[in-house]
Amino acid sequence: MGVAITGMGIISAIGHSVEENKTSLLASKTGIGDLRHIQTNHSQAIKVGEVSLSNAELTRQLQLPEVHNYTRTGLLGLLAATAALENANIPDCSTYRTGFISSTTVGGMDMTEKYIKQFDKDITAQKYIATHHAGDSTRKIADALRIHGLVTTISTACSSAANAIMLGTRLIKAGKLDRVVVGGTDALSKFTINGFKTLMIQSDSLCAPFDAHRNGLNLGEAAAYLVLESDAVVQKEKKEVLAYLSGYGNANDAFHQTASSENGEGAFLAMQKALKTAKLNPNQIDYIIAHGTATTNNDLSESRALERIFDKQIPDFSSTKSLTGHTLAAAGVVEAVFSILALQEQYIFPNLNFKTPMPETGLKPITSGVKKEIQHVLSNSFGFGGNCSTLIFSKA
Amino acid sequence: MKKVYIHSAVTISAQDTFDSDGFLNEIKGLSGKTVAARYPNYKDYITPANLRRMAEGVKMGVSAASKALKDAEITQPDAIITGTGMGCIDDTEKFLNAIISNDEQFLTPTAFIQSTHNTVGAQIALGLKCKAYNNTYSQAALSFEWALMDAQLLLQQEEAENVLVGGYEELGKEIISYRRMMEDADGLGIQVPYSEGASFFVVSSEKTEHSVELIDMEVYSSISTESIQDSLKQFLTKNDVDLSEIDVFISGRNGDVFDSYYDLTAELFENITQLHYKHLSGEFYTASPFGLWAAYEILYRQEIPEAMIFKGEIKSDNHIILLYNQFKGRDHSFILLKR
């Protein structure tokens, strides 16, 4: 059946809890809008999926001391990871062998970009010298959760969190851990906004995944975590299982540093491997939460890969990035939470802003939310560097 | 469960470790705040067009990976796994500084594109046209160890037969100078220069005449000084290895106050050969695979370089080596090797 998922936590542009995210998803309410927390010349030219809480508000909510050196990446991560453990009803991580596997692309960049020119003299800025690296937020969250053993960070661009979930699953299956908190966190930064700007794949309006006239992505920020537990722990503790992680696959497109291949080879291989580990046939997949960034390149490449795997019988699919924006490292786990909600609610979430099918494939995503019997959800995450990962979630 | 064997070990470091066939015979004394690696002739490994775009970490990583594969006579690994603490910090700083100095205008994408942590893993895959499993870890001084643990898991679970695994770090310019500044402000800080390098290994589930067995490894985000001895004992017991069976102990000493962890560990042994290496490699988040490279060479050649001796005598017939590294009292790792 796979590995049991017994808890989840999330903070995104569409809500600060699982409940709020679910409400927005069921109401087709997007979180994409104008940028508020970052000073940039591009603020009028982009739309983003920003978490509405400021760092000061997050600090208060987390009951941290006023003076600390958490980056925004760390604050978002701590909020979501704490919520995931609460949801799994785990007050104490020392009872079982527990690990923490996080992921991020920019790490502490949100503070580095603010303070780098003050690092030499300004004592108040210097506390952020040590917070730049990707492992900093992970270590802080692990310490706060009192997880001391297996703690790590994966950074494979936009497939990072999917790989974190995959590693946690493999460690549980191999018997190296009893419990593991897996996921990722990424805060918006001027660095990323300008980076995607230079690539000219950032839309100035609301993104339209899989649409013929799509003109790029909306960046977002989020953090989300799942709690995975071994069958032995689930039985012993009589845990309620939210869903099972039944399949996973990781492959490389080996085509270009940033662009996806025309036939979506990496995506195809990742989905193929995931179906194989889940021991499922393509026709058993009821719903796909696509990577669907709304860039010209990704959506066509992913569509081609879907056509190849599902042989023109493509299941219902949608990209929820039209609600949350592209949350980079966190995307894989944000969409994992949505996959689990889809299984729990037996509901397909809408792909907003879609009007016209792209001429190359004619594929139409689901554009308004709909009830459906769902046993298995497939979720894709692809990144720079050709990193492609697929996860399959199955009904508990 | 399948066993894990190291088939090749390659390192680019501040010493002459890459082009030379010797084993730390001629030592370069390291001094100063930071020391660059001794860069190889990249043209032997990377095309000129790619060389122009690549930052030092990518060049070192791709070259070391290429040689590790060649030494192991592998053309297509079943997985490529890398680890890096700071990632592609050079291009990160370059792009960030362009944003700041040009007020977000006239930017080009090259530095941004190559600033992601997975750039080395991606460039290796691209060069080999390798579509297999590909992953990148970034957990400070455990970045490489996590890559190796992932490789171990793949081999043990029979998800792969040959895995290319490595760690890389480049100095960069700005953040490293601030990290050094903070370190030097602390009187009990790290006593070796910060440096950089790339170390790659081919690990396999197949035993060969020249292979070294990775018996097991363990990592810990945090351990107190009170429990470090027990943690090591538990690790050895789990692997059916007695303290007295270990011939050589290689520690990641860097002269800071946290060397006490190594002292406490060494207390457990009697008359053991104690080696260290960070005075040769410098300190950086992926310096520990320099130690693993040295351990592989010691077992393979049955030779211990004079320059690595910290305490004890050089003995012949060395079969089991224990490596222990930590960084500022965090991110502890034990690696146990056998030949």
XYZ file of C-alpha atoms in Angstrom, chain A residues 45-370:
326
model
C 5.122 44.120 -13.344
C 4.497 40.846 -11.521
C 1.816 38.965 -9.598
C 2.816 36.692 -6.723
C 1.402 34.130 -4.338
C 2.682 35.727 -1.142
C 1.951 34.622 2.422
C 0.059 37.559 3.933
C 1.771 37.418 7.361
C 4.829 39.604 7.897
C 7.948 38.287 9.630
C 6.925 40.142 12.806
C 3.483 38.526 12.711
C 5.024 35.080 12.119
C 7.402 35.691 15.038
C 4.466 36.496 17.333
C 2.433 33.547 16.158
C 5.381 31.210 16.762
C 6.013 32.785 20.182
C 9.660 33.346 19.345
C 11.671 36.000 21.196
C 11.529 39.372 19.404
C 15.244 39.205 18.616
C 16.141 36.045 16.725
C 17.936 35.094 13.537
C 15.279 33.063 11.777
C 15.038 33.924 8.096
C 11.557 34.069 6.535
C 12.280 30.639 5.055
C 12.835 29.354 8.600
C 9.742 31.090 10.041
C 7.401 29.691 7.395
C 8.977 26.251 7.783
C 8.684 26.201 11.569
C 5.013 27.151 11.421
C 4.143 24.404 8.931
C 6.309 21.693 10.521
C 4.908 22.358 13.999
C 1.387 22.162 12.574
C 2.175 18.841 10.858
C 3.325 17.231 14.118
C 0.267 18.592 15.941
C -1.957 17.213 13.213
C -0.281 13.807 13.631
C -0.855 14.094 17.378
C 2.848 13.728 18.193
C 3.763 15.807 21.246
C 7.192 14.235 21.692
C 9.657 13.222 18.973
C 11.919 11.210 21.263
C 9.630 8.170 21.572
C 10.567 6.765 18.179
C 13.497 7.119 15.769
C 12.361 10.340 14.107
C 13.953 12.220 11.208
C 13.456 15.614 9.608
C 13.956 16.112 5.881
C 13.391 19.585 4.551
C 14.120 21.320 1.290
C 14.728 24.823 0.015
C 16.192 26.540 -3.022
C 17.275 29.930 -1.709
C 17.725 29.122 1.986
C 18.305 32.348 3.873
C 18.532 34.561 0.798
C 15.702 36.802 2.033
C 18.021 38.101 4.775
C 21.291 37.837 2.829
C 19.963 40.134 0.098
C 18.846 42.684 2.681
C 21.989 42.752 4.791
C 24.980 41.602 2.742
C 26.365 45.122 2.374
C 26.113 45.637 6.151
C 27.791 42.386 7.178
C 31.210 43.982 7.624
C 30.300 46.538 10.302
C 26.689 46.297 11.439
C 26.522 44.013 14.469
C 22.745 43.605 14.203
C 23.104 42.388 10.601
C 25.938 39.970 11.348
C 23.625 37.394 12.875
C 22.480 36.631 9.338
C 25.954 35.699 8.011
C 25.483 32.165 9.261
C 21.880 31.847 8.080
C 22.466 31.964 4.334
C 23.130 28.280 3.767
C 20.280 25.901 2.958
C 20.754 23.789 6.083
C 20.199 26.688 8.499
C 16.400 26.759 8.466
C 16.308 22.949 8.577
C 18.518 22.788 11.646
C 16.526 25.477 13.473
C 13.239 23.695 12.788
C 14.681 20.290 13.770
C 16.012 21.772 17.026
C 12.639 23.349 17.788
C 10.920 19.995 17.155
C 13.632 18.221 19.203
C 14.693 15.979 16.345
C 18.408 15.272 16.791
C 19.346 12.358 14.538
C 18.707 12.162 10.818
C 18.209 15.757 9.717
C 18.868 16.976 6.202
C 17.986 19.330 3.364
C 17.476 18.544 -0.297
C 18.014 21.231 -2.910
C 17.111 20.156 -6.422
C 15.429 23.395 -7.473
C 11.653 23.076 -7.988
C 11.557 19.305 -7.391
C 13.197 19.604 -3.939
C 10.237 18.811 -1.670
C 9.122 15.881 -3.819
C 12.610 14.429 -3.343
C 12.430 15.096 0.411
C 9.138 13.164 0.610
C 10.702 10.387 -1.472
C 13.775 10.086 0.770
C 11.617 9.944 3.903
C 9.518 7.205 2.339
C 12.608 5.191 1.407
C 14.105 5.545 4.908
C 10.865 4.279 6.483
C 10.600 1.405 4.004
C 14.226 0.414 4.696
C 13.517 0.395 8.437
C 16.035 3.159 9.176
C 13.394 5.434 10.706
C 10.057 4.941 12.443
C 8.809 8.434 11.801
C 9.861 11.287 9.585
C 8.706 14.838 8.975
C 9.233 15.661 5.288
C 8.629 18.728 3.164
C 10.082 22.071 2.300
C 10.062 25.832 2.644
C 10.899 28.743 0.370
C 10.367 32.449 0.959
C 10.001 34.911 -1.883
C 13.134 36.933 -2.488
C 14.319 39.740 -4.703
C 16.979 37.306 -5.923
C 14.415 34.833 -7.276
C 12.115 37.509 -8.646
C 14.984 39.041 -10.629
C 16.271 35.630 -11.659
C 12.987 34.577 -13.220
C 12.680 38.070 -14.688
C 15.932 37.585 -16.641
C 14.606 34.282 -17.966
C 11.491 36.108 -19.150
C 9.188 33.387 -17.854
C 7.387 35.468 -15.219
C 3.885 36.615 -16.089
C 2.644 40.155 -15.424
C -0.888 38.809 -15.013
C -2.533 35.784 -13.382
C -0.829 32.643 -14.670
C -2.810 30.374 -16.988
C -1.394 26.842 -16.860
C -1.870 24.741 -20.008
C -3.540 27.619 -21.879
C -2.508 28.288 -25.475
C -1.769 31.910 -24.575
C 0.017 31.261 -21.278
C 2.791 33.762 -20.759
C 4.720 32.589 -17.739
C 4.540 31.763 -14.072
C 3.660 33.628 -10.884
C 6.174 33.070 -8.115
C 4.862 32.087 -4.716
C 6.112 31.276 -1.240
C 5.047 28.518 1.100
C 6.084 25.849 3.540
C 4.457 22.491 4.075
C 5.349 19.206 5.782
C 3.937 15.694 6.019
C 4.433 13.193 8.827
C 5.206 9.679 7.601
C 5.080 6.714 9.968
C 5.959 3.044 9.681
C 3.197 0.442 9.698
C 4.452 -0.789 13.084
C 4.030 2.653 14.669
C 0.649 3.169 13.015
C -0.590 -0.115 14.462
C 0.944 0.339 17.878
C -0.311 3.894 18.299
C -3.617 3.189 16.522
C -2.979 6.158 14.266
C -5.489 7.557 11.841
C -3.961 7.402 8.364
C -4.724 10.376 6.117
C -3.451 8.725 2.929
C -0.613 6.538 1.702
C 2.442 7.547 -0.279
C 2.359 4.633 -2.687
C 4.660 5.558 -5.571
C 7.688 7.674 -6.290
C 10.107 8.223 -9.138
C 13.133 10.429 -9.740
C 14.798 10.896 -13.135
C 16.854 13.477 -14.949
C 15.871 15.055 -18.242
C 19.599 15.471 -19.148
C 18.615 17.986 -21.817
C 19.399 21.550 -20.677
C 20.262 23.402 -17.461
C 16.902 25.207 -17.351
C 14.685 24.114 -20.267
C 12.695 20.870 -20.465
C 13.072 18.534 -23.435
C 10.437 18.662 -26.157
C 9.129 15.170 -25.507
C 9.335 15.489 -21.713
C 11.672 12.527 -21.331
C 12.625 13.241 -17.701
C 8.988 13.734 -16.722
C 8.021 10.567 -18.599
C 10.679 8.519 -16.797
C 9.747 9.927 -13.372
C 6.049 9.081 -13.876
C 6.928 5.637 -15.237
C 9.085 4.852 -12.176
C 6.388 6.153 -9.799
C 3.731 3.931 -11.383
C 6.097 0.979 -11.126
C 6.847 1.474 -7.396
C 3.113 1.938 -6.745
C 2.401 -1.201 -8.816
C -0.323 0.708 -10.637
C -1.331 0.892 -14.266
C -1.730 4.338 -15.805
C -5.518 3.841 -16.071
C -5.738 3.528 -12.270
C -4.718 7.158 -11.777
C -7.853 9.237 -11.146
C -6.395 12.700 -10.889
C -3.123 14.445 -11.706
C -1.882 17.562 -9.950
C 0.417 18.696 -12.717
C 3.625 20.664 -12.319
C 1.926 23.122 -14.715
C 3.941 26.280 -14.100
C 2.298 28.118 -17.037
C 5.583 28.669 -18.839
C 5.499 27.940 -22.565
C 8.185 25.321 -22.227
C 7.065 23.375 -19.131
C 3.409 22.985 -19.981
C 4.065 21.683 -23.479
C 6.851 19.356 -22.341
C 4.710 18.031 -19.457
C 1.706 17.591 -21.781
C 3.838 15.528 -24.150
C 5.042 13.374 -21.262
C 1.420 12.890 -20.075
C 0.394 11.848 -23.579
C 3.209 9.324 -23.682
C 2.430 7.780 -20.274
C -1.349 7.765 -20.536
C -1.528 7.030 -24.235
C -4.046 9.807 -25.022
C -6.358 8.600 -22.183
C -5.153 11.336 -19.869
C -6.914 11.390 -16.476
C -8.479 14.567 -15.084
C -5.674 17.008 -14.354
C -5.124 20.524 -13.097
C -2.348 22.810 -11.928
C -2.961 24.398 -8.553
C -0.172 26.906 -9.226
C -2.962 29.154 -10.512
C -4.009 29.405 -6.839
C -0.729 29.396 -4.930
C 1.843 30.543 -7.468
C 4.966 28.474 -8.037
C 6.392 27.944 -4.559
C 9.695 26.511 -5.908
C 11.273 24.059 -3.428
C 7.994 23.796 -1.493
C 5.826 23.111 -4.566
C 6.140 19.328 -4.286
C 4.861 19.208 -0.721
C 2.232 21.944 -1.141
C 0.804 19.821 -3.926
C 1.251 16.681 -1.805
C -1.022 18.280 0.810
C -3.492 19.127 -1.983
C -3.301 15.535 -3.272
C -4.204 14.245 0.196
C -7.058 16.772 0.451
C -8.299 15.611 -2.962
C -8.358 12.025 -1.670
C -10.079 13.021 1.585
C -12.655 15.290 -0.040
C -13.002 13.147 -3.200
C -12.725 16.408 -5.085
C -10.740 17.729 -8.047
C -9.362 21.225 -7.678
C -9.638 23.693 -10.547
C -6.972 24.948 -12.929
C -7.844 28.662 -13.015
C -7.494 31.094 -15.937
C -7.558 28.405 -18.625
C -9.484 29.349 -21.775
C -7.970 27.874 -24.917
C -6.265 24.504 -25.328
C -2.743 24.682 -26.708
C -2.801 23.779 -30.411
C -0.008 21.215 -30.109
C -2.000 18.864 -27.839
C -5.543 20.143 -27.391
C -5.408 19.055 -23.742
C -7.986 20.567 -21.376
C -7.401 20.667 -17.625
C -10.317 20.641 -15.159
C -11.326 24.299 -14.834
C -13.928 24.179 -12.091
C -13.873 22.121 -8.931
C -15.797 18.879 -9.140
